[in-house]
Each structure stands twice: as C-alpha cells, then as structure tokens.
Amino acid sequence: MAVREILKYPDPRLRVKAKRVREVDASVQRLVDDLVDTMRAANGVGLAATQVGVPLRVAVVEPRDGQVIVLINPEIVKTSGQRRVEEACLSIPGYWGELTRSEAVVVRALDRNGREFRLKASGLLAQALEHEIDHLNGILYIDRLDRPEDLHQVEAEPEEAAT
Ligand code: ZN
C-alpha cells in the first residue's frame, strides 16, 4: 500500500476516459488499496484512479460517517431529483463551486472482490458517487458550473497565509 501523487488541474490525464477493468486481480486490488491510502492522506471523501494517473474505471468513496465503498466499473443506473450543492476536488485545490447534482442515485459496480452490487444513495453520498464517476469519464465539477461566478476561491487560513 502506498500514497500516490494526486494529479492537479489542468493535467491532461484528468481528461482521459478511463477503461473498464477486465478482471479484478491483485494489481487492481493494490490500486484500490493505494487509492484508499491516498484519499485518507489527503483527507478526502473520494478518489478516482484517473486522479493518480491510472486510466482504469476504479474509484473509492468514504463518507465521513461511513465505511469505504470500492467502485470498479461503476455505472449510474438511475438518478432522481436535483439539488444545489457545494463541491470541491482534490485535483483542484484552493477552489470550491456551486452546481446541481442529483438528489439520489442508484449505482451498479463491482466490489474489491469482483462481486457485483447495487447501491442506492442520496445526499452527500450520491454527490460523491456522481463526482467520482465523472472523473472516470474525464469530467471535472468545474465543467458543470452554470456560470464562472459559481467558482470560488477558498479563503486562506491565517497560518497558511503566513508561510
Ligand atoms: Zn475530484
């Protein structure tokens, strides 16, 4: 297991449409474990393989109050409702945006052992799932802003501003 480097916008590898995983083997499981380590080291709630330069359809999500969800070849099979959300991305540090996401989603994917599962999610978890699956299609949240003014710069923390 290892913490990998997270690519930052505008790295062109963030725009790659990732390929489906053909077989969930040991190398894919190692990638999953690295994604979890890297996500936690960055204090994130989700991370996609494209963010560490691996063009495979693999992502992890870890809601604050939940356990890690491993997503291999995830597909959104259903969405419902819409809500305005605030969103940020580990690949676009220093910014956050306001955009519209689904209220609820149903996702189908394979788990770390290659077993298919379905997940029904709403709220923050649905938002995280849409965000990570977007990454696997080379889409960033900044592509989903209605207008440029919906992108905001994070106010610098006093200690950060001092260094
Ligand atoms: Zn992201």
Short mmCIF file of C-alpha atoms and ligand atoms in Angstrom, two decimals:
data_model
loop_
_atom_site.label_atom_id
_atom_site.label_comp_id
_atom_site.label_asym_id
_atom_site.label_seq_id
_atom_site.Cartn_x
_atom_site.Cartn_y
_atom_site.Cartn_z
CA MET A 1 0.00 0.00 0.00
CA ALA A 2 1.19 3.45 -0.79
CA VAL A 3 0.20 7.06 -1.00
CA ARG A 4 0.34 8.18 -4.63
CA GLU A 5 0.63 11.67 -6.06
CA ILE A 6 -2.71 13.30 -6.86
CA LEU A 7 -2.71 15.00 -10.27
CA LYS A 8 -3.72 18.63 -10.29
CA TYR A 9 -5.79 20.52 -12.85
CA PRO A 10 -5.01 21.16 -15.72
CA ASP A 11 -3.06 17.89 -16.02
CA PRO A 12 -4.34 16.29 -19.28
CA ARG A 13 -4.52 12.85 -17.62
CA LEU A 14 -7.53 14.14 -15.67
CA ARG A 15 -9.35 14.36 -19.03
CA VAL A 16 -8.80 10.73 -20.03
CA LYS A 17 -11.87 8.50 -20.24
CA ALA A 18 -10.87 5.50 -18.14
CA LYS A 19 -11.11 1.93 -19.46
CA ARG A 20 -13.19 -0.82 -17.91
CA VAL A 21 -11.41 -3.29 -15.65
CA ARG A 22 -11.47 -6.71 -17.31
CA GLU A 23 -10.53 -8.75 -14.29
CA VAL A 24 -10.34 -7.76 -10.62
CA ASP A 25 -6.90 -9.21 -9.95
CA ALA A 26 -4.18 -8.49 -7.39
CA SER A 27 -2.93 -5.44 -9.28
CA VAL A 28 -6.42 -3.90 -9.27
CA GLN A 29 -6.76 -4.65 -5.55
CA ARG A 30 -3.39 -2.97 -4.94
CA LEU A 31 -4.66 0.06 -6.85
CA VAL A 32 -7.79 0.09 -4.67
CA ASP A 33 -5.67 -0.02 -1.51
CA ASP A 34 -3.43 2.80 -2.78
CA LEU A 35 -6.48 4.90 -3.62
CA VAL A 36 -7.79 4.46 -0.06
CA ASP A 37 -4.40 5.39 1.44
CA THR A 38 -4.06 8.40 -0.84
CA MET A 39 -7.64 9.59 -0.21
CA ARG A 40 -7.14 9.37 3.56
CA ALA A 41 -3.74 11.07 3.47
CA ALA A 42 -5.38 13.95 1.58
CA ASN A 43 -8.36 13.98 3.96
CA GLY A 44 -10.75 13.45 1.04
CA VAL A 45 -14.12 11.72 0.78
CA GLY A 46 -13.44 10.12 -2.57
CA LEU A 47 -10.75 9.46 -5.15
CA ALA A 48 -10.75 8.11 -8.69
CA ALA A 49 -7.92 6.19 -10.37
CA THR A 50 -7.64 8.86 -13.08
CA GLN A 51 -6.61 11.31 -10.34
CA VAL A 52 -3.44 9.29 -9.75
CA GLY A 53 -2.82 8.82 -13.48
CA VAL A 54 -4.23 5.31 -13.83
CA PRO A 55 -6.80 5.19 -16.68
CA LEU A 56 -8.95 2.41 -15.20
CA ARG A 57 -12.57 2.59 -14.01
CA VAL A 58 -11.80 2.30 -10.30
CA ALA A 59 -12.75 4.72 -7.52
CA VAL A 60 -13.21 4.80 -3.76
CA VAL A 61 -15.60 6.83 -1.63
CA GLU A 62 -15.51 7.19 2.14
CA PRO A 63 -18.28 9.31 3.62
CA ARG A 64 -17.37 10.94 6.92
CA ASP A 65 -19.63 8.66 8.90
CA GLY A 66 -19.34 5.52 6.85
CA GLN A 67 -17.00 2.88 5.57
CA VAL A 68 -15.05 2.73 2.33
CA ILE A 69 -17.05 1.95 -0.77
CA VAL A 70 -14.97 0.43 -3.57
CA LEU A 71 -16.30 1.02 -7.07
CA ILE A 72 -14.95 -0.97 -10.01
CA ASN A 73 -16.60 -0.33 -13.40
CA PRO A 74 -19.31 1.76 -11.70
CA GLU A 75 -22.37 2.82 -13.65
CA ILE A 76 -25.16 5.14 -12.66
CA VAL A 77 -28.32 3.20 -13.49
CA LYS A 78 -30.81 5.73 -12.15
CA THR A 79 -30.92 9.30 -10.94
CA SER A 80 -33.76 11.24 -9.35
CA GLY A 81 -34.32 14.82 -8.26
CA GLN A 82 -31.92 17.72 -8.30
CA ARG A 83 -30.30 19.82 -5.63
CA ARG A 84 -27.79 22.65 -5.48
CA VAL A 85 -24.55 21.61 -3.79
CA GLU A 86 -21.18 22.99 -2.85
CA GLU A 87 -18.33 20.90 -4.14
CA ALA A 88 -14.54 20.73 -4.15
CA CYS A 89 -11.96 18.38 -5.64
CA LEU A 90 -8.54 17.17 -4.50
CA SER A 91 -7.30 17.80 -8.06
CA ILE A 92 -8.42 21.46 -7.95
CA PRO A 93 -7.02 22.71 -4.64
CA GLY A 94 -7.95 26.14 -3.38
CA TYR A 95 -11.38 26.31 -5.01
CA TRP A 96 -14.97 25.24 -4.50
CA GLY A 97 -18.02 25.56 -6.68
CA GLU A 98 -21.81 25.66 -6.63
CA LEU A 99 -23.52 23.26 -9.00
CA THR A 100 -26.50 20.99 -9.46
CA ARG A 101 -26.35 17.28 -8.64
CA SER A 102 -28.93 14.54 -8.41
CA GLU A 103 -30.80 14.15 -5.15
CA ALA A 104 -30.47 10.37 -5.31
CA VAL A 105 -28.71 7.81 -7.49
CA VAL A 106 -28.58 4.07 -7.96
CA VAL A 107 -25.11 2.81 -8.85
CA ARG A 108 -24.10 -0.64 -10.04
CA ALA A 109 -20.44 -1.67 -9.65
CA LEU A 110 -18.06 -4.46 -8.72
CA ASP A 111 -16.51 -4.55 -5.27
CA ARG A 112 -12.88 -5.25 -4.31
CA ASN A 113 -13.52 -8.96 -4.80
CA GLY A 114 -15.11 -8.55 -8.22
CA ARG A 115 -18.66 -9.13 -6.95
CA GLU A 116 -21.44 -7.02 -8.40
CA PHE A 117 -23.52 -4.86 -6.08
CA ARG A 118 -26.09 -2.11 -6.29
CA LEU A 119 -26.06 0.93 -4.09
CA LYS A 120 -28.88 3.37 -3.53
CA ALA A 121 -27.63 6.69 -2.22
CA SER A 122 -28.89 10.18 -1.55
CA GLY A 123 -27.47 13.50 -0.39
CA LEU A 124 -23.72 13.74 0.12
CA LEU A 125 -23.04 10.13 -0.80
CA ALA A 126 -24.94 10.48 -4.09
CA GLN A 127 -22.95 13.65 -4.80
CA ALA A 128 -19.64 11.87 -4.12
CA LEU A 129 -20.62 8.96 -6.36
CA GLU A 130 -21.51 11.29 -9.23
CA HIS A 131 -18.27 13.24 -8.71
CA GLU A 132 -16.05 10.13 -8.83
CA ILE A 133 -17.85 8.56 -11.78
CA ASP A 134 -17.48 11.90 -13.60
CA HIS A 135 -13.71 11.63 -13.03
CA LEU A 136 -13.69 8.25 -14.74
CA ASN A 137 -15.23 9.95 -17.78
CA GLY A 138 -12.70 12.79 -17.73
CA ILE A 139 -15.26 15.26 -16.35
CA LEU A 140 -14.47 17.71 -13.55
CA TYR A 141 -17.01 19.58 -11.42
CA ILE A 142 -15.88 22.87 -12.96
CA ASP A 143 -17.37 21.60 -16.23
CA ARG A 144 -20.79 21.51 -14.55
CA LEU A 145 -20.89 25.10 -13.31
CA ASP A 146 -23.73 27.17 -14.80
CA ARG A 147 -21.60 30.33 -14.80
CA PRO A 148 -17.99 31.22 -13.98
CA GLU A 149 -19.10 33.18 -10.89
CA ASP A 150 -20.12 29.89 -9.29
CA LEU A 151 -16.45 29.02 -8.79
CA HIS A 152 -14.99 30.44 -5.59
CA GLN A 153 -11.54 30.68 -4.14
CA VAL A 154 -11.09 29.21 -0.66
CA GLU A 155 -10.12 31.87 1.88
CA ALA A 156 -6.56 31.19 3.01
CA GLU A 157 -6.18 30.05 6.59
CA PRO A 158 -4.22 32.59 8.66
CA GLU A 159 -1.36 30.14 9.27
CA GLU A 160 -1.20 29.22 5.58
CA ALA A 161 -1.14 32.88 4.60
CA ALA A 162 1.79 33.39 6.96
CA THR A 163 4.03 30.77 5.37
ZN ZN B 1 -12.47 15.21 -7.69
#
